[in-house]
Each structure stands twice: as structure tokens, then as C-alpha cells.
XYZ file of C-alpha atoms in Angstrom:
540
model
C 73.852 -49.830 -21.852
C 74.873 -53.095 -21.894
C 76.837 -53.493 -24.797
C 74.179 -55.235 -27.683
C 71.716 -54.650 -26.752
C 69.105 -53.169 -28.479
C 66.371 -50.400 -26.304
C 62.962 -49.626 -27.353
C 62.283 -46.199 -27.744
C 59.744 -43.566 -27.305
C 56.514 -42.953 -29.736
C 53.826 -40.377 -29.800
C 51.332 -40.481 -27.151
C 48.212 -38.576 -27.585
C 45.689 -37.322 -26.148
C 42.023 -38.471 -26.322
C 39.411 -35.839 -28.526
C 38.351 -33.978 -25.094
C 41.296 -34.377 -22.623
C 42.726 -30.956 -21.773
C 46.251 -29.922 -23.817
C 48.757 -27.854 -21.700
C 52.438 -27.026 -23.157
C 53.933 -27.796 -20.269
C 52.554 -31.290 -19.928
C 52.054 -32.771 -23.382
C 50.212 -35.670 -23.470
C 52.428 -36.604 -26.685
C 55.064 -39.016 -25.917
C 57.862 -41.042 -28.571
C 59.144 -44.196 -28.142
C 60.561 -44.564 -30.559
C 64.231 -43.723 -31.571
C 64.245 -40.899 -32.026
C 67.380 -39.286 -28.973
C 69.276 -42.244 -28.324
C 70.884 -44.306 -31.077
C 71.067 -48.556 -30.748
C 73.099 -50.530 -30.953
C 73.239 -52.376 -34.084
C 71.669 -56.060 -33.425
C 73.764 -58.752 -34.440
C 73.958 -60.389 -37.766
C 72.450 -62.783 -39.137
C 73.543 -66.718 -39.808
C 74.233 -65.938 -43.439
C 75.924 -62.708 -42.790
C 78.170 -63.265 -39.432
C 81.216 -64.550 -42.166
C 81.623 -61.434 -43.867
C 83.612 -58.133 -42.821
C 81.674 -55.536 -40.625
C 81.266 -52.372 -41.282
C 83.247 -49.311 -39.263
C 80.535 -48.302 -36.797
C 81.774 -44.265 -36.528
C 82.211 -43.244 -32.222
C 79.584 -40.242 -31.615
C 79.091 -38.598 -34.704
C 78.684 -35.088 -35.816
C 75.527 -34.560 -37.581
C 76.873 -33.879 -41.107
C 80.053 -33.381 -40.060
C 82.186 -35.562 -43.549
C 83.203 -38.189 -42.384
C 84.913 -40.346 -45.025
C 83.577 -43.826 -45.836
C 86.069 -47.250 -45.342
C 86.020 -50.384 -46.805
C 86.053 -54.036 -46.050
C 90.133 -55.294 -46.216
C 89.590 -57.336 -48.048
C 85.948 -56.819 -50.289
C 83.487 -60.040 -50.973
C 82.751 -60.400 -54.742
C 79.443 -59.358 -54.985
C 77.271 -56.807 -52.633
C 78.414 -58.012 -49.378
C 76.852 -54.466 -47.317
C 74.822 -54.442 -49.131
C 73.345 -58.101 -49.196
C 74.504 -57.788 -45.554
C 72.112 -54.814 -44.742
C 69.255 -56.852 -46.577
C 68.983 -59.483 -44.692
C 69.899 -57.793 -41.080
C 66.087 -58.621 -40.186
C 64.147 -61.088 -39.743
C 61.084 -60.664 -43.181
C 57.325 -59.635 -41.823
C 54.555 -59.380 -43.216
C 52.693 -56.875 -44.415
C 49.689 -55.869 -42.426
C 46.566 -54.541 -43.576
C 46.492 -50.835 -43.252
C 49.174 -50.725 -46.311
C 46.809 -53.383 -48.020
C 44.335 -51.516 -50.325
C 40.721 -53.907 -51.903
C 43.006 -55.019 -54.853
C 45.698 -57.097 -53.199
C 47.727 -54.849 -53.462
C 50.891 -54.397 -50.195
C 52.922 -51.323 -49.801
C 56.076 -51.809 -48.440
C 58.286 -49.062 -50.162
C 57.472 -45.264 -48.808
C 58.753 -42.042 -50.370
C 59.225 -39.768 -48.320
C 59.704 -36.301 -49.190
C 62.128 -34.323 -46.584
C 62.367 -30.432 -48.252
C 60.575 -28.202 -50.987
C 64.143 -26.169 -50.668
C 66.208 -27.650 -54.661
C 69.727 -26.312 -55.822
C 68.520 -26.566 -59.863
C 65.343 -25.041 -61.132
C 64.832 -28.001 -64.035
C 62.720 -27.444 -67.069
C 59.565 -30.816 -65.914
C 59.409 -30.193 -62.021
C 59.343 -26.962 -61.095
C 57.601 -24.075 -63.287
C 59.049 -20.657 -64.019
C 57.623 -18.748 -62.056
C 59.053 -20.528 -59.130
C 56.830 -21.705 -56.379
C 55.811 -21.104 -53.191
C 57.891 -22.471 -50.248
C 55.541 -23.454 -46.956
C 56.202 -21.896 -43.482
C 58.773 -23.678 -42.126
C 56.964 -24.470 -39.351
C 54.556 -26.621 -41.216
C 57.259 -28.932 -43.264
C 58.092 -31.948 -40.213
C 60.762 -32.217 -38.499
C 63.507 -34.105 -38.261
C 61.610 -36.547 -35.091
C 58.245 -36.343 -36.497
C 59.869 -38.147 -40.135
C 61.123 -40.950 -37.350
C 58.379 -41.149 -35.675
C 56.677 -41.626 -39.206
C 58.783 -43.860 -40.458
C 58.972 -46.005 -37.390
C 54.734 -46.276 -37.341
C 55.572 -47.590 -41.298
C 58.243 -49.976 -40.426
C 56.149 -51.576 -37.991
C 53.161 -52.518 -39.878
C 56.346 -53.921 -43.178
C 57.378 -51.614 -45.261
C 60.974 -52.115 -45.504
C 62.429 -50.205 -48.168
C 61.759 -46.128 -48.143
C 64.117 -43.433 -49.778
C 64.517 -39.532 -49.013
C 63.620 -37.584 -52.051
C 62.726 -33.570 -52.294
C 62.861 -31.324 -53.347
C 66.248 -31.980 -53.176
C 66.994 -33.654 -49.773
C 70.849 -32.945 -49.975
C 69.757 -29.271 -49.006
C 68.106 -30.567 -45.745
C 71.605 -29.057 -43.373
C 70.315 -32.624 -40.972
C 69.949 -34.807 -43.625
C 72.838 -36.915 -42.843
C 71.920 -36.826 -38.931
C 68.331 -37.569 -40.209
C 69.413 -41.475 -42.334
C 72.297 -41.749 -39.230
C 67.902 -42.540 -37.593
C 66.211 -43.762 -39.982
C 69.676 -46.920 -40.488
C 68.320 -47.373 -37.429
C 65.372 -49.226 -38.264
C 66.991 -52.019 -39.724
C 66.648 -53.816 -36.361
C 63.091 -53.424 -37.504
C 62.656 -54.288 -39.945
C 63.629 -52.310 -42.566
C 65.772 -53.349 -45.406
C 66.831 -50.858 -48.167
C 67.663 -46.986 -47.142
C 67.236 -44.974 -51.112
C 67.819 -40.965 -51.422
C 66.918 -39.902 -54.779
C 69.721 -36.479 -55.434
C 70.225 -34.256 -58.625
C 73.963 -34.948 -57.470
C 74.806 -30.915 -56.842
C 76.124 -31.571 -53.984
C 75.461 -35.488 -53.041
C 78.839 -35.918 -53.097
C 80.586 -34.346 -49.901
C 77.538 -36.295 -48.193
C 78.350 -39.995 -49.744
C 80.224 -40.998 -47.289
C 78.796 -40.505 -44.179
C 75.147 -41.258 -45.444
C 76.986 -44.642 -46.718
C 77.346 -45.461 -43.109
C 73.893 -44.506 -41.963
C 73.560 -47.169 -44.016
C 72.145 -45.490 -47.249
C 71.846 -48.462 -49.705
C 70.692 -47.133 -53.199
C 70.898 -43.548 -54.666
C 68.718 -42.252 -58.011
C 70.678 -39.525 -59.273
C 68.905 -37.061 -62.123
C 70.815 -35.994 -64.948
C 69.350 -35.219 -68.651
C 71.980 -34.160 -70.181
C 75.647 -35.114 -70.425
C 76.391 -31.870 -72.388
C 77.671 -29.263 -69.509
C 76.071 -25.754 -71.970
C 72.395 -28.074 -72.216
C 72.794 -28.826 -68.774
C 72.522 -25.135 -67.403
C 69.709 -24.471 -69.976
C 67.921 -27.690 -68.099
C 68.051 -27.078 -65.441
C 68.991 -22.865 -65.572
C 71.575 -23.479 -63.508
C 75.106 -24.580 -63.032
C 77.133 -27.918 -61.051
C 77.417 -30.357 -64.396
C 80.642 -30.972 -63.647
C 79.607 -31.186 -59.823
C 76.822 -34.204 -60.345
C 79.478 -36.548 -61.934
C 82.271 -35.897 -59.352
C 79.000 -37.672 -57.324
C 78.264 -40.084 -59.471
C 81.803 -41.446 -60.224
C 82.353 -41.645 -55.876
C 79.930 -44.022 -56.289
C 81.332 -45.658 -58.586
C 84.982 -45.814 -56.381
C 83.423 -46.585 -53.258
C 81.485 -49.122 -55.280
C 85.073 -51.146 -56.268
C 85.872 -51.352 -53.345
C 82.467 -52.776 -51.838
C 80.389 -50.745 -50.502
C 77.806 -52.537 -53.011
C 75.497 -48.906 -53.013
C 72.840 -49.150 -56.260
C 73.271 -46.307 -58.829
C 70.260 -45.921 -61.564
C 70.445 -43.035 -63.526
C 67.732 -40.664 -63.903
C 66.936 -39.374 -67.316
C 63.218 -37.643 -68.241
C 63.196 -37.187 -71.774
C 61.792 -34.283 -74.352
C 61.311 -34.066 -77.365
C 63.342 -31.599 -79.343
C 65.493 -30.971 -76.015
C 67.708 -34.118 -74.995
C 66.099 -36.969 -77.189
C 69.889 -36.733 -79.216
C 71.882 -37.762 -76.100
C 70.079 -41.719 -75.725
C 72.132 -43.109 -76.606
C 75.004 -41.460 -74.867
C 73.911 -43.308 -71.861
C 73.780 -45.864 -73.182
C 77.199 -46.596 -73.476
C 77.911 -45.468 -70.027
C 76.785 -48.426 -69.350
C 79.334 -50.510 -71.058
C 81.361 -50.116 -68.069
C 80.091 -49.156 -66.220
C 77.999 -51.202 -63.302
C 75.148 -49.005 -62.951
C 71.205 -48.472 -64.723
C 70.110 -45.968 -66.858
C 66.218 -45.906 -66.870
C 65.376 -42.954 -69.415
C 61.726 -41.977 -68.491
C 58.943 -40.538 -70.724
C 58.097 -36.743 -69.716
C 55.192 -36.503 -67.247
C 52.384 -33.381 -66.579
C 52.506 -31.963 -62.994
C 51.892 -28.520 -62.210
C 53.627 -25.670 -64.025
C 56.102 -27.543 -66.010
C 54.028 -27.010 -69.255
C 53.082 -30.982 -70.429
C 52.325 -31.630 -74.209
C 51.845 -35.248 -75.351
C 54.098 -33.295 -78.726
C 56.611 -32.586 -75.950
C 56.788 -36.301 -75.061
C 58.723 -39.618 -76.234
C 57.498 -42.932 -76.053
C 59.217 -46.141 -74.574
C 58.762 -47.734 -78.161
C 60.092 -44.718 -80.226
C 62.946 -44.673 -77.417
C 64.129 -48.149 -77.005
C 63.264 -47.799 -81.609
C 66.670 -45.624 -81.604
C 68.604 -48.244 -79.091
C 67.957 -51.221 -81.590
C 69.143 -49.335 -83.834
C 72.764 -49.079 -83.204
C 72.837 -52.348 -80.729
C 69.778 -54.566 -81.761
C 71.018 -56.926 -79.516
C 69.705 -55.149 -77.104
C 66.662 -57.522 -74.438
C 65.117 -57.559 -72.009
C 65.602 -59.281 -68.350
C 63.591 -60.091 -65.413
C 62.342 -57.333 -63.156
C 60.929 -57.850 -59.720
C 57.754 -57.540 -59.648
C 56.885 -54.079 -57.961
C 59.484 -52.522 -60.185
C 58.802 -49.096 -62.135
C 60.713 -49.555 -64.927
C 61.313 -51.989 -68.018
C 64.952 -53.375 -67.315
C 67.216 -54.118 -71.055
C 70.157 -55.402 -71.011
C 73.358 -55.535 -73.988
C 75.455 -58.127 -74.081
C 78.780 -57.865 -72.805
C 78.165 -54.266 -71.359
C 78.168 -54.340 -66.927
C 75.103 -51.694 -66.522
C 72.056 -51.898 -67.237
C 69.028 -49.807 -69.091
C 64.730 -49.186 -68.436
C 62.492 -47.378 -69.590
C 59.795 -46.055 -66.358
C 56.791 -46.161 -68.425
C 54.330 -43.807 -66.788
C 52.123 -42.316 -69.743
C 51.855 -45.006 -72.051
C 52.273 -48.304 -70.049
C 51.494 -47.664 -66.482
C 52.453 -50.090 -63.117
C 49.903 -49.826 -61.689
C 48.476 -52.980 -61.002
C 52.374 -53.717 -59.333
C 52.412 -50.498 -57.763
C 53.555 -50.668 -53.894
C 53.798 -46.540 -52.618
C 53.444 -44.867 -50.703
C 54.127 -41.213 -50.102
C 54.347 -38.788 -47.522
C 55.648 -35.065 -48.577
C 57.158 -33.011 -46.943
C 54.449 -30.463 -45.095
C 53.416 -34.260 -44.301
C 50.561 -35.644 -46.009
C 50.722 -39.409 -47.415
C 49.769 -39.254 -50.996
C 48.980 -43.086 -52.169
C 49.107 -41.993 -55.524
C 51.304 -39.816 -57.004
C 49.520 -38.577 -59.886
C 46.165 -39.037 -57.986
C 45.391 -35.952 -56.318
C 44.100 -36.855 -53.300
C 45.915 -36.689 -49.482
C 45.127 -36.520 -46.051
C 47.307 -34.741 -42.914
C 49.622 -37.596 -40.797
C 50.986 -34.664 -39.987
C 48.032 -32.796 -38.221
C 47.525 -35.925 -36.029
C 50.806 -36.291 -35.316
C 50.407 -32.628 -33.434
C 47.217 -33.112 -31.976
C 48.682 -33.469 -28.903
C 51.494 -30.408 -29.007
C 48.726 -28.091 -29.755
C 49.190 -28.069 -33.854
C 52.684 -26.942 -33.277
C 56.593 -28.781 -34.309
C 57.313 -31.961 -32.436
C 61.035 -31.317 -31.741
C 64.068 -33.020 -30.860
C 63.929 -31.329 -27.076
C 60.339 -32.085 -26.956
C 60.662 -35.383 -27.725
C 63.893 -36.209 -25.007
C 61.293 -33.981 -22.082
C 58.781 -36.706 -22.614
C 60.914 -39.658 -22.450
C 60.350 -40.330 -18.449
C 56.813 -39.214 -19.547
C 56.252 -42.418 -20.788
C 57.567 -44.305 -18.822
C 54.951 -43.432 -16.447
C 52.159 -44.307 -19.508
C 53.269 -47.738 -18.803
C 53.740 -48.482 -15.773
C 50.051 -47.053 -15.695
C 48.741 -49.546 -18.511
C 47.868 -46.838 -20.621
C 47.956 -47.329 -24.516
C 48.843 -44.943 -27.746
C 45.107 -44.082 -29.346
C 47.818 -41.560 -31.588
C 49.026 -44.697 -33.282
C 45.970 -46.295 -33.851
C 44.362 -42.796 -35.171
C 47.284 -43.219 -37.710
C 46.896 -46.657 -39.023
C 43.684 -45.979 -39.450
C 43.638 -43.291 -41.165
C 46.468 -44.167 -44.084
C 44.297 -47.645 -43.552
C 41.668 -45.507 -44.932
C 43.724 -43.282 -47.523
C 44.850 -46.872 -48.585
C 41.942 -48.427 -48.977
C 40.717 -45.237 -51.465
C 43.561 -46.293 -53.562
C 42.214 -46.343 -57.622
C 42.990 -49.669 -59.674
C 45.118 -47.183 -61.688
C 46.338 -43.244 -62.317
C 44.146 -42.296 -64.463
C 45.504 -41.698 -68.789
C 46.919 -39.403 -70.444
C 43.765 -36.355 -71.920
C 42.445 -36.909 -68.101
C 46.301 -36.407 -66.886
C 47.036 -33.569 -68.613
C 44.078 -31.170 -67.620
C 44.294 -32.839 -63.432
C 45.066 -30.376 -60.539
C 47.917 -31.951 -59.080
C 51.417 -30.291 -56.978
C 54.664 -29.550 -59.152
C 56.635 -31.990 -59.481
C 58.771 -30.374 -56.964
C 56.330 -30.772 -54.334
C 54.850 -34.101 -54.666
C 58.059 -36.087 -52.134
C 51.699 -28.827 -49.605
C 47.636 -29.085 -48.734
C 46.726 -27.490 -51.145
C 38.129 -22.317 -49.910
C 39.010 -18.933 -52.405
C 43.216 -17.827 -53.504
C 43.718 -14.677 -54.157
C 43.047 -15.286 -57.428
C 38.956 -17.290 -57.189
C 40.626 -20.769 -57.776
C 39.142 -23.202 -54.255
C 41.474 -24.947 -52.412
C 41.240 -26.831 -49.144
C 42.696 -24.979 -46.278
C 45.550 -26.429 -43.535
C 44.150 -27.038 -40.499
C 47.171 -27.231 -38.928
C 46.953 -25.181 -36.010
C 43.215 -25.417 -35.089
C 41.348 -26.696 -32.600
C 39.459 -30.549 -32.681
C 35.804 -30.110 -32.235
C 32.696 -31.844 -33.078
C 31.270 -32.722 -36.160
C 27.768 -34.326 -37.517
C 26.440 -35.496 -40.630
C 23.500 -37.046 -41.926
C 22.653 -39.044 -45.059
C 19.172 -39.110 -45.398
C 18.197 -42.737 -48.361
C 14.274 -42.748 -50.668
C 12.464 -45.557 -51.433
C 10.310 -45.376 -54.654
C 8.014 -47.789 -56.003
C 7.195 -48.018 -58.720
C 3.861 -50.119 -58.598
C 2.223 -49.179 -54.503
C 1.364 -52.281 -52.944
C 5.219 -53.195 -52.989
C 5.047 -51.213 -50.231
C 2.379 -53.257 -48.357
C 4.046 -56.058 -49.499
C 7.709 -54.741 -48.260
C 5.981 -53.394 -44.513
C 4.452 -56.847 -44.429
C 8.113 -58.745 -44.752
C 6.763 -60.574 -47.853
C 8.714 -58.377 -50.527
C 10.300 -61.648 -52.633
C 13.661 -59.936 -53.227
C 14.356 -58.612 -49.667
C 14.601 -55.736 -46.991
C 15.226 -53.336 -49.087
C 14.734 -50.328 -45.528
C 17.589 -52.384 -44.750
C 19.255 -51.756 -47.763
C 18.613 -48.442 -47.817
C 19.865 -47.948 -44.187
C 23.208 -49.474 -45.131
C 23.183 -47.469 -47.878
C 22.485 -44.801 -45.669
C 24.840 -45.523 -42.974
C 27.789 -45.971 -45.766
C 27.334 -42.068 -47.446
C 28.058 -40.685 -43.497
C 31.164 -43.685 -43.332
C 31.743 -41.661 -46.763
C 31.885 -38.129 -46.100
C 35.354 -36.836 -46.766
C 34.645 -38.414 -49.940
C 31.232 -36.825 -50.330
C 31.788 -33.238 -49.285
C 32.947 -30.989 -51.532
C 37.493 -29.322 -49.777
C 36.217 -31.501 -46.886
C 39.422 -32.608 -45.770
C 40.239 -36.529 -46.383
C 40.177 -38.660 -43.361
C 37.897 -36.819 -41.950
C 37.122 -38.370 -37.894
C 33.178 -40.133 -38.094
C 33.289 -41.139 -34.262
C 29.922 -42.729 -34.835
C 26.684 -43.232 -37.155
C 23.364 -42.960 -36.076
C 20.621 -44.860 -37.970
C 16.849 -42.871 -37.724
């Protein structure tokens, strides 16, 4: 490869509905950065004077690597600023813009359902049933989907879980996602409980990690064991210290600590958390306790942000609000003279739906447009259509590179990506203006928190749920909608037939209503899969 050359990698191309498929000759071909790492792009003019980060030579996935600071780091976040400004800004495509003009440039990807903690508000006490490993997105699939979203305008990706660091190839995955900076990605973030983060942090920063959200609900080791049902408090603190030390050397990794506050459990620790910001450049974010399946949520357990702020003001009366970014989920405050900041995520009392710019992909490949919504659409099933519903691993991607080259020479397009974009666009357009209120959320069916970040006819207990169709062959379906016109006066029909009705052509309006209903088949039929493809609507 010529030095400095930026390669365009292969992306999957999907066969049509009626095309024969063969396990030996797959129609899925990767056109994106899933195999050979691309070389780093040239720095922008604004960053040319900054020292470059060391580039590791052929890193071994998940092998511990030591992050090396700049010899003479600049005053504030030089690395972070450079990473954010490497690629030219691009607009948000219509596929990522909903009916309320909200543009979604932030993608959260759950890379695993597994976790090494059992937090009270996240994991049901009885545990969860994990999905079969074949249902979980593979690394090539995650990178491909990420590249699709980046091409449409996403410039921030966050890896979540479960606990993302328990995924064996998390470092390799982050290295591949870091290459998407050449396509427009600016921020690569992770949300972690910090238990094993410190062991992989250096390699992640080398790969382009720009921000860490670390979950910690108590500073008391004994309380930590109570709330998480596991030991590990010191390991979390070690991760925090490592990030702060790296930042002193110029790493520029934004650190936010997320603390879920529950009445009768940890509200007395609000002030000790605030004191952490006195001499540490980090942000403590207090989160209102939210309802998810299995976490036994009750409104009386929730402490509102106003209550938490009042507790802080009793000790620090000069705490004041600072300017937030338009898409921030938290209300940010600062105490004069303190190095850090505090924030409040007020999902329950003052939602931020009006400026929401986030989309989520679950670990089993479902697109979730709202954290509190129960509507999901499977991107994984579309992605695997031409692979007989089987997971797409790296070997399959590598073997198909030449096939894609042949398709490009033949002038073939990429119908699979277009189908993905259409399904994504339909899901985004169906996003509601705001999520339900407290009373509705408490009784609404949703995933356990640990699974948000599996596709939910009858279970063994008789409950209705939506079955997975990942291994089902493509089939044809037809839908028919009937519209009925009712008249209060008999002469109306005569006027309508003679086209003399003053209020317009009611028959044409009825036809449009029928077509609209047919197009919303997936929404109107209980347990139909979201994004059910409608290839045509006939008017009879």
C-alpha cells in the first residue's frame, strides 16, 4: 500500500428476494473497513502543528498496550481536538431525520448482553436469559453497520452493553471503528462499569477513544457490593485514576461518572460525589432512577433532580448552571473554583426528547429509536439475508472481496444497503415526539436495562411476544385495506358520482387512506415485525 493512501473497503451487497443463494458463493460482500486497516488520514490544517500520536505497528487484538503521551502536551485536550477536526463536517441524511426535524448523529451500539456486575436498577434479581451467540452481532457486522450510519452523517459512536469490556475482541473492534474517522466519525466513546477497563484503556486510547462514561453509584466499597451484588470497587477507582493520569499527559479523554440515585439507598452520597469535582477534571452526572423490566421501579424510590440540586445548594449555594450543548442529555452545573462539573439526567421529570439525536443498536442487531420505547426493527436480519441467515464472520468478508471487485467492474449496485437505509429511515420517521410519562412508563413493557444497549406468539407462561425471524427464508406477503364511505344524505352519492361535490373528491381521499393503511401494515397488525417490506400497493 502506498504511504498515506486511504483505501475504500468493501461493503455487503445483498441478493434480491427471488435470487438463489448458495453457501459457497455468498452474495454478501463487504465494501467497507472490515479487513485491512486503512492508513491514517492527513491531518487538517488546524491540526498540522500538533504532535502526532504514536502509531502502534500491527497491534495484536486485546494485547495490553501502553499509551504514550506527547513529549510536550499542549494546554488543553490537543489530541481530542485534533480527532474531532480530522474529517470535514457532513450533513445529516434524510434517513436519519425524523418527522420533528430531529437529526440523529449519535449512535449507541450494545456490543454484548453480558456483564460482570448485577446492579439493582439494571439486572433483574432472577437474572436474564442470554441470547444464543449466533444472534449477537459479529464484529464485521458492527463495523459495517457503523460505517453505514457514519456515511449518513453519524459523527459520534458509543459502545455500550451489558459491559462492553467483557467482549473478547473489544479492543480490535475499537481499532476498526477508529478507522471510520476518515469517513466523518469524530467521537468514539465507551460506557463501562470500570471493573476491567483499566487493563484495556491504553490500547483503546491508541485506537482513538475520546470519552468514557463510567458507572459508579457509591464511593463506599461495602455499599458498592450491596448495589452491584459483586465486589470490585477498587478496580473501578483504579480505572478512574488511570484516565485522570493519562489526561494529565495529554490524552484528552472526557471522563463522566454516572451515578443513579435511589431514595433510601445512596442519596447520602450526593455530596461526596460532588466533592470529587473539587480538584478533578471530570463530570459527575446524577441520574433519576428509571423504570425497566425487572428492576422493581417505584416512583417513591426516585429522587428528582430538583431534590438533588437542593441538597447540593444547601452546602454549595453558589452552584450555577452552565451552557449546555443543544443535544446534551444532562443539565450541567459548576461550583466556582472547582475543577470539574456536575450534571443531572432528568429523563423522568424533565425529558430532553425535543433535542434527542440518539439511535441505538442492541447487541442482537435491533434498531431502537427511543430508549423508553418498545418499538424495534432488526437490522441484523436484513444484513444476513444473503448469507442464509447466518452470522457474517471475518473469513466470509475476506473471501468475498474479489467478488465485490467483479461486481464493481460490472456496474452492479448495492441493493442491500438501500434496503437497510429504507428500514432505518422508516423507523426514524416513526419516532414519537416524546416518550411516555412516569405513570405510563412504569407499566409499559420494555427490555431490562442490561439488554437495551433481544427480539422480544406466546411464551411458556402464555405471554405474547415477537419471535425472531433471523433464520427464516424470505416469503411473499400481501395486505389489503378496505375503506368505507358513509353518507348522511342520499343525494351525496349522486353528487360524488357526478363529481359535483363541493368538498372535493371523497373517493380519491378514501383511496389515499387505503394506500396509507396498507403501507402501515407492520404498525397495524399485532406482533408483525417493524419495517415489514411492502413492495407495492394495488388500488381496487
